[in-house]
Amino acid sequence: MDPFQKIRIDKESNEHMYMQVYKSIVDLIKQGMIKSNEKLPPIRNLADLLGVNNITIVKAYDILEKRGYVYKKVGSGTFVNLIDCYEGFHEPIEGMDSGFDQMDRGQIQIHTDMISFSSATPTPDLFPVEDFKTLLIEILDRDGGSAFGYQESQGYYPLRESLVSYLKQYGINTSSSHIQIITGAQQGIDVISKAFVEHGDVVIVEYPTYTGAIATLKSRGAKIIEVPILSDGIDIGKLEEKIRAYKPKLIYTMPNFQNPTGYSYSNQKKDQLLRLAHKYNVLIVEDDYLSELDFNGYPTTTLKSMDTQDVSIYIKSFSKVFMPGLRLGFLVIPSKLHPQVLAAKHASDISTSGLNQRAFDLYLRKGIWKRHIHFMKKVYEERFEIMTRCLNKYIIPLGVHCSIPQGGLNFWLCLPPGCSSLELYKKCEENNLLILPGSIFSPYEKESPCFRLSIAGVYPNEIETGIKKMSEIISRMISGEDVLSKHPYFPIL
Ligand SMILES: Cc1ncc(COP(=O)(O)O)c(C=O)c1O
């Protein structure tokens, strides 16, 4: 029997018909009555079968796609996703959306009286504005209009040379021909995806992972497989299983101070990851957005510095220790892969701003970056220590789990079983506190008891006030005194 004939729609129900169709199809998938890669009926056929209009089916298919149950192939139809994509998937709590609608992938409205633990971006008072002003004047006097012309797509040559010396200090030996300048690490993820990921290709990510990578990979039509990250790095056993099962194109990883968990891979795990990539011929994409911020002398060795087989692309962002608005980063790429990356970069924006590249080149050559990193480390270290003290004093005793990282900007906390971080997010938001709920760090918006707190956007004097208030909210949630209000306030984004 055609499984879709089992679907019953109750037109008198208060539940929207598209939700009824959506839920019925999810049930059919979960019961194994529709299999991975099986095609769903064309919209009109299913609408006729169920006696509803086409829009109802379109909406149901859209939600199935958004939640990772199906994927669409232009011109061919809608297909059931790999079962693994929603392994462990939990439906969002009734009456609450997933949190994406408010946060729109990292966009969140912050009122001035809010304490924001949500932002991993430095506060503008930390930017080296005066140094930069001097450098810009020097460049304009030196280069005049050339600073404003189109630049070489690979990047301004003197900057690539400066980066070669910069990288030596982090144990990466490379040459300027392997460096590709990018307009921020986010563009790096995007051009790599453009170059190597085709619709339907499998990409492995850590679970949880960086929202910007999820957005990019989804936009390429990648099938995203999640492998849990543990406090010493990705679960290597599970990773090998998934590599064997799905033959991924890429593994996207943040080996140092991972976003959102703050966890770092042990050197042993870094080594195991490189070996697996070599053994199964999978490309690793290492996103190094923060390795400078080690606070306890923790070894933040990059994978790239250990990569003797050239199986990885290294992405470097300067946004967290310099100025995010400069939109500058770079890649170190195995030479055989560079032509594809260069073509993707050219297709994206032709070249990164010449003025910014020149200014950053001088910034490196004059050694100003060393002074600034030292300053940023001191600022963040103070916040990190206050946060660690406050979590130990107010939050962890409530039964909330947190494995304190060795550095970086993020802390990953998990509420006791049965508590929802989305509910906590909403309660906090009603109390002028911002956190990020765990669901946004999964492509499948998995409901999660975990949430991220970041120290980048809070001042030292706000941390204790905010964490104390949060502990009261959590305490009420755990004791069941505080049920979610029926009409919570949602920020307009
Ligand atoms: C892990 C990770 N990668 C990349 C980026 C984007 O960096 P950029 O500002 O250099 O584009 C971020 C920004 O928060 C991030 O957290």
Short mmCIF file of C-alpha atoms and ligand atoms in Angstrom, two decimals:
data_model
loop_
_atom_site.label_atom_id
_atom_site.label_comp_id
_atom_site.label_asym_id
_atom_site.label_seq_id
_atom_site.Cartn_x
_atom_site.Cartn_y
_atom_site.Cartn_z
CA MET A 1 0.00 0.00 0.00
CA ASP A 2 1.18 3.51 -0.79
CA PRO A 3 2.28 4.84 2.63
CA PHE A 4 0.90 8.29 1.81
CA GLN A 5 -2.62 6.82 1.72
CA LYS A 6 -2.28 6.32 5.48
CA ILE A 7 -2.20 10.07 6.08
CA ARG A 8 -5.41 11.40 7.65
CA ILE A 9 -6.13 15.13 7.72
CA ASP A 10 -8.58 16.51 10.26
CA LYS A 11 -10.00 19.66 8.71
CA GLU A 12 -11.83 20.53 11.95
CA SER A 13 -8.62 20.43 14.01
CA ASN A 14 -7.05 23.62 15.43
CA GLU A 15 -3.75 22.45 14.04
CA HIS A 16 -2.85 23.84 10.62
CA MET A 17 -3.29 21.28 7.87
CA TYR A 18 0.30 21.77 6.65
CA MET A 19 1.54 20.84 10.14
CA GLN A 20 -0.62 17.73 10.07
CA VAL A 21 0.86 16.76 6.70
CA TYR A 22 4.37 17.56 7.92
CA LYS A 23 3.98 15.45 11.09
CA SER A 24 2.42 12.53 9.21
CA ILE A 25 5.33 12.44 6.77
CA VAL A 26 7.85 12.62 9.64
CA ASP A 27 6.07 9.63 11.21
CA LEU A 28 6.26 7.70 7.94
CA ILE A 29 9.99 8.43 7.72
CA LYS A 30 10.61 7.47 11.33
CA GLN A 31 8.65 4.24 10.94
CA GLY A 32 10.81 3.39 7.92
CA MET A 33 7.81 3.48 5.57
CA ILE A 34 9.60 6.02 3.41
CA LYS A 35 13.31 5.40 2.99
CA SER A 36 16.41 7.59 2.56
CA ASN A 37 16.60 9.12 -0.90
CA GLU A 38 13.03 8.05 -1.75
CA LYS A 39 11.13 10.68 -3.71
CA LEU A 40 8.08 12.27 -2.12
CA PRO A 41 4.97 12.49 -4.32
CA PRO A 42 4.70 15.55 -6.56
CA ILE A 43 2.86 18.37 -4.80
CA ARG A 44 -0.28 18.18 -6.89
CA ASN A 45 -0.60 14.38 -6.53
CA LEU A 46 -0.32 14.50 -2.74
CA ALA A 47 -2.70 17.48 -2.55
CA ASP A 48 -5.28 15.52 -4.60
CA LEU A 49 -4.78 12.39 -2.52
CA LEU A 50 -5.30 14.24 0.77
CA GLY A 51 -8.01 16.59 -0.48
CA VAL A 52 -6.07 19.75 0.40
CA ASN A 53 -4.71 22.53 -1.77
CA ASN A 54 -1.23 22.67 -3.24
CA ILE A 55 -0.05 25.42 -0.87
CA THR A 56 -0.61 23.12 2.11
CA ILE A 57 1.76 20.56 0.63
CA VAL A 58 4.31 23.21 -0.40
CA LYS A 59 4.39 24.49 3.19
CA ALA A 60 4.68 20.98 4.63
CA TYR A 61 7.59 20.16 2.28
CA ASP A 62 9.28 23.46 3.18
CA ILE A 63 9.22 22.63 6.89
CA LEU A 64 10.45 19.12 6.19
CA GLU A 65 13.35 20.63 4.28
CA LYS A 66 14.11 23.28 6.91
CA ARG A 67 14.24 20.61 9.60
CA GLY A 68 16.50 18.38 7.55
CA TYR A 69 14.10 15.55 6.76
CA VAL A 70 14.16 16.06 3.03
CA TYR A 71 16.21 17.77 0.38
CA LYS A 72 15.08 19.28 -2.89
CA LYS A 73 16.67 18.78 -6.30
CA VAL A 74 15.80 21.48 -8.73
CA GLY A 75 13.68 20.03 -11.52
CA SER A 76 13.54 16.54 -9.98
CA GLY A 77 11.50 16.82 -6.80
CA THR A 78 11.77 16.34 -3.06
CA PHE A 79 13.70 13.43 -1.58
CA VAL A 80 14.05 11.94 1.89
CA ASN A 81 17.37 12.85 3.49
CA LEU A 82 19.95 10.44 4.84
CA ILE A 83 18.51 8.95 8.01
CA ASP A 84 21.63 9.98 9.91
CA CYS A 85 20.96 13.63 9.32
CA TYR A 86 18.25 13.60 11.93
CA GLU A 87 19.66 10.93 14.22
CA GLY A 88 18.83 12.10 17.70
CA PHE A 89 16.55 14.79 16.31
CA HIS A 90 13.95 16.07 18.73
CA GLU A 91 10.87 17.96 17.70
CA PRO A 92 10.83 21.55 18.93
CA ILE A 93 8.77 21.97 22.06
CA GLU A 94 5.10 22.50 21.31
CA GLY A 95 4.26 26.19 21.08
CA MET A 96 7.88 27.26 20.70
CA ASP A 97 9.65 27.73 17.46
CA SER A 98 13.23 26.66 17.05
CA GLY A 99 14.77 30.01 17.84
CA PHE A 100 15.96 30.59 14.28
CA ASP A 101 13.14 32.96 13.54
CA GLN A 102 14.24 35.32 16.28
CA MET A 103 17.92 34.92 15.73
CA ASP A 104 17.97 34.61 11.99
CA ARG A 105 21.31 32.86 12.03
CA GLY A 106 23.33 35.03 14.32
CA GLN A 107 21.42 38.25 13.87
CA ILE A 108 20.04 39.19 17.24
CA GLN A 109 18.65 42.46 18.43
CA ILE A 110 20.42 43.80 21.49
CA HIS A 111 18.81 46.58 23.52
CA THR A 112 21.14 48.97 25.31
CA ASP A 113 20.04 47.83 28.77
CA MET A 114 20.71 44.18 28.01
CA ILE A 115 23.64 42.16 29.21
CA SER A 116 24.68 40.14 26.20
CA PHE A 117 26.43 36.83 26.64
CA SER A 118 25.40 36.04 23.08
CA SER A 119 27.95 37.94 21.09
CA ALA A 120 31.40 36.52 20.37
CA THR A 121 32.48 39.82 18.82
CA PRO A 122 34.86 42.20 20.60
CA THR A 123 33.40 45.45 21.87
CA PRO A 124 34.41 48.43 19.66
CA ASP A 125 36.36 50.12 22.46
CA LEU A 126 38.98 47.38 22.03
CA PHE A 127 39.72 48.12 18.38
CA PRO A 128 43.17 49.63 17.62
CA VAL A 129 41.65 52.66 15.93
CA GLU A 130 44.52 55.12 16.49
CA ASP A 131 47.16 52.71 15.17
CA PHE A 132 45.01 52.02 12.17
CA LYS A 133 44.43 55.70 11.44
CA THR A 134 48.20 56.26 11.27
CA LEU A 135 48.66 53.25 8.99
CA LEU A 136 45.91 54.35 6.63
CA ILE A 137 47.47 57.80 6.23
CA GLU A 138 50.85 56.22 5.56
CA ILE A 139 49.35 53.99 2.88
CA LEU A 140 47.44 56.77 1.18
CA ASP A 141 50.62 58.87 1.04
CA ARG A 142 52.64 55.92 -0.22
CA ASP A 143 50.30 54.20 -2.70
CA GLY A 144 47.72 56.84 -3.62
CA GLY A 145 45.06 55.51 -5.99
CA SER A 146 46.62 52.05 -6.34
CA ALA A 147 45.17 51.19 -2.95
CA PHE A 148 41.71 51.59 -4.47
CA GLY A 149 42.14 49.57 -7.66
CA TYR A 150 41.13 45.94 -8.13
CA GLN A 151 43.72 43.73 -6.52
CA GLU A 152 45.14 40.39 -7.51
CA SER A 153 42.42 37.81 -6.67
CA GLN A 154 44.91 35.72 -4.72
CA GLY A 155 45.71 38.74 -2.57
CA TYR A 156 48.18 41.62 -2.27
CA TYR A 157 51.59 40.00 -2.67
CA PRO A 158 53.45 41.86 0.14
CA LEU A 159 50.68 40.88 2.56
CA ARG A 160 50.98 37.23 1.54
CA GLU A 161 54.70 37.48 2.25
CA SER A 162 54.08 39.05 5.66
CA LEU A 163 51.66 36.25 6.45
CA VAL A 164 54.31 33.65 5.64
CA SER A 165 56.51 35.16 8.41
CA TYR A 166 53.55 35.51 10.75
CA LEU A 167 52.67 31.83 10.27
CA LYS A 168 56.22 30.69 11.05
CA GLN A 169 55.65 31.84 14.63
CA TYR A 170 52.71 29.44 14.83
CA GLY A 171 54.70 26.53 13.41
CA ILE A 172 53.19 26.67 9.91
CA ASN A 173 55.76 26.65 7.16
CA THR A 174 54.33 27.70 3.85
CA SER A 175 54.96 30.05 0.94
CA SER A 176 53.10 33.04 -0.46
CA SER A 177 51.87 30.94 -3.39
CA HIS A 178 49.84 28.78 -0.98
CA ILE A 179 48.13 31.75 0.61
CA GLN A 180 44.78 33.05 -0.51
CA ILE A 181 43.51 36.31 0.99
CA ILE A 182 39.81 36.29 1.79
CA THR A 183 37.25 38.82 2.91
CA GLY A 184 36.87 37.23 6.36
CA ALA A 185 36.82 33.58 7.42
CA GLN A 186 33.14 33.35 6.59
CA GLN A 187 34.02 33.97 2.97
CA GLY A 188 36.72 31.34 3.34
CA ILE A 189 34.12 28.72 4.27
CA ASP A 190 31.97 29.93 1.43
CA VAL A 191 34.63 29.80 -1.29
CA ILE A 192 35.82 26.37 -0.14
CA SER A 193 32.24 25.11 -0.29
CA LYS A 194 31.77 26.68 -3.70
CA ALA A 195 34.97 25.06 -4.92
CA PHE A 196 34.46 21.56 -3.55
CA VAL A 197 30.87 20.88 -2.48
CA GLU A 198 28.17 20.03 -4.96
CA HIS A 199 24.51 19.57 -4.25
CA GLY A 200 24.01 16.35 -2.30
CA ASP A 201 27.68 15.96 -1.28
CA VAL A 202 28.20 14.92 2.33
CA VAL A 203 30.09 17.21 4.71
CA ILE A 204 30.93 16.18 8.26
CA VAL A 205 30.76 18.81 10.98
CA GLU A 206 31.22 18.70 14.72
CA TYR A 207 28.03 18.67 16.76
CA PRO A 208 27.41 21.37 17.85
CA THR A 209 29.04 23.63 15.29
CA TYR A 210 29.39 27.22 14.05
CA THR A 211 26.13 28.62 12.66
CA GLY A 212 27.85 30.46 9.79
CA ALA A 213 29.28 27.18 8.49
CA ILE A 214 25.86 25.54 8.71
CA ALA A 215 24.30 28.36 6.70
CA THR A 216 26.96 28.18 3.98
CA LEU A 217 26.89 24.40 3.68
CA LYS A 218 23.11 24.39 3.51
CA SER A 219 23.18 27.01 0.79
CA ARG A 220 25.39 24.65 -1.25
CA GLY A 221 22.86 21.84 -0.79
CA ALA A 222 25.34 19.76 1.26
CA LYS A 223 24.08 16.85 3.33
CA ILE A 224 25.44 17.65 6.73
CA ILE A 225 26.39 14.80 9.03
CA GLU A 226 27.11 15.66 12.64
CA VAL A 227 29.69 13.94 14.83
CA PRO A 228 29.69 14.87 18.53
CA ILE A 229 32.56 16.87 19.92
CA LEU A 230 33.80 15.81 23.35
CA SER A 231 35.85 17.94 25.72
CA ASP A 232 39.09 16.64 24.13
CA GLY A 233 37.93 16.86 20.52
CA ILE A 234 35.69 15.07 18.06
CA ASP A 235 34.53 11.52 18.82
CA ILE A 236 37.11 9.78 16.62
CA GLY A 237 35.39 6.37 16.65
CA LYS A 238 32.10 7.84 15.43
CA LEU A 239 33.94 10.00 12.92
CA GLU A 240 35.56 6.97 11.29
CA GLU A 241 32.18 5.19 11.19
CA LYS A 242 30.58 8.15 9.42
CA ILE A 243 33.47 8.56 7.00
CA ARG A 244 33.16 4.92 5.99
CA ALA A 245 29.39 5.13 5.69
CA TYR A 246 29.09 8.42 3.82
CA LYS A 247 32.39 9.10 2.07
CA PRO A 248 32.27 12.82 2.80
CA LYS A 249 33.84 15.51 0.65
CA LEU A 250 34.93 17.62 3.61
CA ILE A 251 35.29 17.60 7.36
CA TYR A 252 34.79 21.08 8.82
CA THR A 253 36.47 21.46 12.20
CA MET A 254 37.60 24.04 14.77
CA PRO A 255 40.37 22.21 16.66
CA ASN A 256 41.13 25.07 19.08
CA PHE A 257 38.47 26.66 21.33
CA GLN A 258 35.69 25.31 19.18
CA ASN A 259 32.63 27.46 18.59
CA PRO A 260 30.28 27.05 20.47
CA THR A 261 31.77 24.66 23.06
CA GLY A 262 35.18 26.23 23.69
CA TYR A 263 36.62 22.68 23.64
CA SER A 264 40.03 22.01 22.12
CA TYR A 265 41.34 18.82 20.55
CA SER A 266 44.16 17.06 22.33
CA ASN A 267 47.25 16.72 20.13
CA GLN A 268 46.55 13.00 19.95
CA LYS A 269 43.11 13.66 18.49
CA LYS A 270 44.51 16.19 16.05
CA ASP A 271 46.93 13.54 14.89
CA GLN A 272 44.17 10.91 14.63
CA LEU A 273 42.01 13.27 12.61
CA LEU A 274 44.83 13.94 10.14
CA ARG A 275 45.50 10.23 9.79
CA LEU A 276 41.84 9.50 9.08
CA ALA A 277 41.69 12.24 6.47
CA HIS A 278 44.75 10.81 4.76
CA LYS A 279 43.50 7.21 4.99
CA TYR A 280 40.07 7.98 3.51
CA ASN A 281 41.15 10.82 1.25
CA VAL A 282 38.88 13.45 2.80
CA LEU A 283 39.74 17.13 2.83
CA ILE A 284 39.85 18.79 6.25
CA VAL A 285 38.84 22.40 6.63
CA GLU A 286 40.43 23.82 9.77
CA ASP A 287 38.77 27.02 10.95
CA ASP A 288 41.20 28.84 13.23
CA TYR A 289 39.22 31.80 14.46
CA LEU A 290 40.78 32.08 17.90
CA SER A 291 43.86 29.99 18.67
CA GLU A 292 45.77 33.04 19.99
CA LEU A 293 43.56 33.24 23.06
CA ASP A 294 45.04 30.51 25.25
CA PHE A 295 44.97 31.61 28.87
CA ASN A 296 46.64 28.76 30.68
CA GLY A 297 49.59 28.13 28.41
CA TYR A 298 47.48 25.42 26.74
CA PRO A 299 49.16 24.23 23.51
CA THR A 300 46.98 25.54 20.69
CA THR A 301 48.85 23.74 17.96
CA THR A 302 47.07 24.09 14.65
CA LEU A 303 46.26 21.02 12.55
CA LYS A 304 47.99 22.73 9.65
CA SER A 305 51.29 22.81 11.51
CA MET A 306 50.98 19.02 12.03
CA ASP A 307 49.72 18.26 8.51
CA THR A 308 52.66 16.58 6.81
CA GLN A 309 50.43 15.01 4.11
CA ASP A 310 48.79 18.27 3.00
CA VAL A 311 45.25 17.05 3.63
CA SER A 312 43.93 20.27 5.12
CA ILE A 313 42.93 23.79 4.22
CA TYR A 314 43.62 26.28 6.97
CA ILE A 315 41.27 29.24 7.44
CA LYS A 316 42.42 32.14 9.58
CA SER A 317 40.19 34.89 10.88
CA PHE A 318 41.40 38.02 12.66
CA SER A 319 37.94 39.16 13.68
CA LYS A 320 38.14 38.15 17.34
CA VAL A 321 41.55 39.63 18.08
CA PHE A 322 41.55 42.54 15.68
CA MET A 323 38.58 44.21 13.95
CA PRO A 324 35.75 42.13 12.47
CA GLY A 325 34.60 44.98 10.24
CA LEU A 326 37.91 44.96 8.38
CA ARG A 327 36.69 41.71 6.75
CA LEU A 328 40.10 40.17 6.31
CA GLY A 329 41.40 36.65 6.67
CA PHE A 330 43.39 34.11 4.68
CA LEU A 331 43.60 30.48 3.63
CA VAL A 332 46.58 28.17 3.39
CA ILE A 333 45.77 25.72 0.62
CA PRO A 334 47.47 22.61 -0.79
CA SER A 335 48.78 23.75 -4.18
CA LYS A 336 46.81 21.21 -6.19
CA LEU A 337 43.57 22.65 -4.84
CA HIS A 338 44.37 26.30 -5.33
CA PRO A 339 43.01 26.79 -8.88
CA GLN A 340 39.48 25.81 -7.78
CA VAL A 341 39.63 28.03 -4.71
CA LEU A 342 40.97 30.95 -6.69
CA ALA A 343 38.15 30.63 -9.23
CA ALA A 344 35.57 30.54 -6.41
CA LYS A 345 37.11 33.57 -4.73
CA HIS A 346 37.10 35.48 -8.01
CA ALA A 347 33.46 34.58 -8.55
CA SER A 348 32.60 35.79 -5.04
CA ASP A 349 34.04 39.30 -4.96
CA ILE A 350 37.00 39.45 -7.39
CA SER A 351 39.38 40.58 -4.66
CA THR A 352 39.52 41.69 -1.05
CA SER A 353 39.80 45.44 -0.39
CA GLY A 354 43.26 46.68 -1.40
CA LEU A 355 43.26 49.41 1.22
CA ASN A 356 42.55 46.97 4.03
CA GLN A 357 45.11 44.46 2.78
CA ARG A 358 47.82 47.14 2.62
CA ALA A 359 46.99 48.48 6.06
CA PHE A 360 47.03 45.00 7.53
CA ASP A 361 50.33 44.29 5.82
CA LEU A 362 51.93 47.30 7.52
CA TYR A 363 50.28 46.32 10.79
CA LEU A 364 52.06 42.96 10.61
CA ARG A 365 55.37 44.31 9.29
CA LYS A 366 55.64 46.94 11.99
CA GLY A 367 54.93 44.33 14.67
CA ILE A 368 51.93 46.30 16.01
CA TRP A 369 49.87 43.10 15.99
CA LYS A 370 52.01 41.57 18.75
CA ARG A 371 51.29 44.48 21.07
CA HIS A 372 47.60 44.36 20.24
CA ILE A 373 47.23 40.60 20.73
CA HIS A 374 48.95 40.99 24.08
CA PHE A 375 46.44 43.70 24.99
CA MET A 376 43.42 41.68 23.80
CA LYS A 377 44.59 38.63 25.72
CA LYS A 378 44.81 40.64 28.91
CA VAL A 379 41.33 42.09 28.41
CA TYR A 380 39.74 38.76 27.61
CA GLU A 381 41.65 36.91 30.31
CA GLU A 382 40.18 39.19 32.96
CA ARG A 383 36.65 38.53 31.65
CA PHE A 384 37.41 34.81 31.34
CA GLU A 385 38.52 34.60 34.96
CA ILE A 386 35.49 36.51 36.26
CA MET A 387 33.19 34.30 34.20
CA THR A 388 34.87 31.11 35.45
CA ARG A 389 34.56 32.29 39.05
CA CYS A 390 30.88 33.26 38.61
CA LEU A 391 29.96 29.99 36.90
CA ASN A 392 31.60 28.03 39.70
CA LYS A 393 29.87 30.16 42.31
CA TYR A 394 26.34 30.54 40.89
CA ILE A 395 25.57 28.18 38.02
CA ILE A 396 27.48 24.90 38.32
CA PRO A 397 26.19 24.23 41.88
CA LEU A 398 22.65 24.17 40.41
CA GLY A 399 23.53 20.97 38.55
CA VAL A 400 24.41 22.71 35.29
CA HIS A 401 27.32 21.04 33.52
CA CYS A 402 30.21 23.08 32.17
CA SER A 403 33.62 21.89 31.17
CA ILE A 404 35.64 25.10 31.58
CA PRO A 405 37.76 25.60 28.46
CA GLN A 406 41.46 26.47 28.39
CA GLY A 407 40.91 29.75 26.63
CA GLY A 408 38.85 31.45 23.97
CA LEU A 409 35.62 33.35 24.37
CA ASN A 410 32.90 30.73 24.72
CA PHE A 411 31.53 28.59 27.54
CA TRP A 412 29.17 25.70 26.83
CA LEU A 413 26.74 24.86 29.58
CA CYS A 414 24.20 22.04 29.77
CA LEU A 415 21.08 22.22 31.90
CA PRO A 416 19.95 19.14 33.81
CA PRO A 417 17.95 16.59 31.79
CA GLY A 418 14.44 17.72 30.95
CA CYS A 419 15.29 21.44 30.85
CA SER A 420 15.26 23.30 27.56
CA SER A 421 17.87 25.89 26.63
CA LEU A 422 15.35 27.53 24.32
CA GLU A 423 13.07 28.07 27.27
CA LEU A 424 16.04 29.46 29.20
CA TYR A 425 16.85 31.77 26.29
CA LYS A 426 13.32 33.17 26.37
CA LYS A 427 13.27 33.58 30.14
CA CYS A 428 16.65 35.31 30.04
CA GLU A 429 15.53 37.58 27.24
CA GLU A 430 12.49 38.65 29.28
CA ASN A 431 15.01 39.59 31.98
CA ASN A 432 17.32 41.54 29.65
CA LEU A 433 19.94 38.83 29.40
CA LEU A 434 21.04 37.29 26.12
CA ILE A 435 22.39 33.79 25.65
CA LEU A 436 22.43 31.47 22.64
CA PRO A 437 20.39 28.26 22.87
CA GLY A 438 21.97 25.02 21.66
CA SER A 439 19.44 24.43 18.88
CA ILE A 440 20.99 27.07 16.64
CA PHE A 441 24.27 25.18 16.51
CA SER A 442 22.79 22.23 14.66
CA PRO A 443 21.67 22.19 11.02
CA TYR A 444 18.62 20.25 12.19
CA GLU A 445 17.74 22.71 14.95
CA LYS A 446 17.89 19.90 17.48
CA GLU A 447 16.32 20.95 20.73
CA SER A 448 19.13 20.95 23.29
CA PRO A 449 19.60 21.43 27.02
CA CYS A 450 22.92 23.18 26.26
CA PHE A 451 23.61 26.84 25.59
CA ARG A 452 26.53 29.14 24.84
CA LEU A 453 27.77 32.05 26.90
CA SER A 454 30.39 34.33 25.43
CA ILE A 455 32.58 36.88 27.18
CA ALA A 456 33.45 38.97 24.13
CA GLY A 457 30.57 41.43 24.34
CA VAL A 458 30.24 41.87 28.13
CA TYR A 459 32.17 44.19 30.37
CA PRO A 460 33.73 42.80 33.57
CA ASN A 461 31.25 44.67 35.81
CA GLU A 462 28.28 43.13 33.97
CA ILE A 463 29.37 39.51 34.26
CA GLU A 464 28.57 38.89 37.92
CA THR A 465 25.25 40.78 37.73
CA GLY A 466 24.21 38.82 34.64
CA ILE A 467 25.29 35.40 35.86
CA LYS A 468 23.66 35.89 39.25
CA LYS A 469 20.38 36.85 37.57
CA MET A 470 20.69 33.85 35.25
CA SER A 471 21.24 31.52 38.20
CA GLU A 472 17.95 32.71 39.71
CA ILE A 473 16.14 32.02 36.44
CA ILE A 474 17.71 28.57 36.12
CA SER A 475 16.95 27.78 39.72
CA ARG A 476 13.26 28.61 39.19
CA MET A 477 13.22 26.55 35.98
CA ILE A 478 14.74 23.52 37.68
CA SER A 479 12.38 23.70 40.63
CA GLY A 480 9.42 24.00 38.24
CA GLU A 481 8.29 27.32 39.79
CA ASP A 482 8.70 29.11 36.53
CA VAL A 483 6.74 27.76 33.61
CA LEU A 484 7.22 29.45 30.27
CA SER A 485 4.83 32.37 29.95
CA LYS A 486 2.12 31.76 27.36
CA HIS A 487 2.84 34.95 25.46
CA PRO A 488 6.57 35.51 25.63
CA TYR A 489 8.01 38.63 24.09
CA PHE A 490 9.88 37.97 20.89
CA PRO A 491 12.46 40.42 19.58
CA ILE A 492 11.70 41.71 16.10
CA LEU A 493 14.67 40.95 13.88
C1 LIG B 1 34.19 29.63 14.03
C2 LIG B 1 34.06 30.89 13.24
N1 LIG B 1 34.51 30.91 11.97
C3 LIG B 1 34.39 31.99 11.22
C4 LIG B 1 33.82 33.14 11.71
C5 LIG B 1 33.68 34.34 10.81
O1 LIG B 1 34.85 35.08 10.90
P1 LIG B 1 35.12 36.35 9.99
O2 LIG B 1 34.64 37.55 10.75
O3 LIG B 1 36.61 36.37 9.79
O4 LIG B 1 34.39 36.16 8.72
C6 LIG B 1 33.33 33.17 13.02
C7 LIG B 1 32.70 34.37 13.54
O5 LIG B 1 32.20 34.39 14.65
C8 LIG B 1 33.45 32.00 13.81
O6 LIG B 1 33.00 31.96 15.04
#
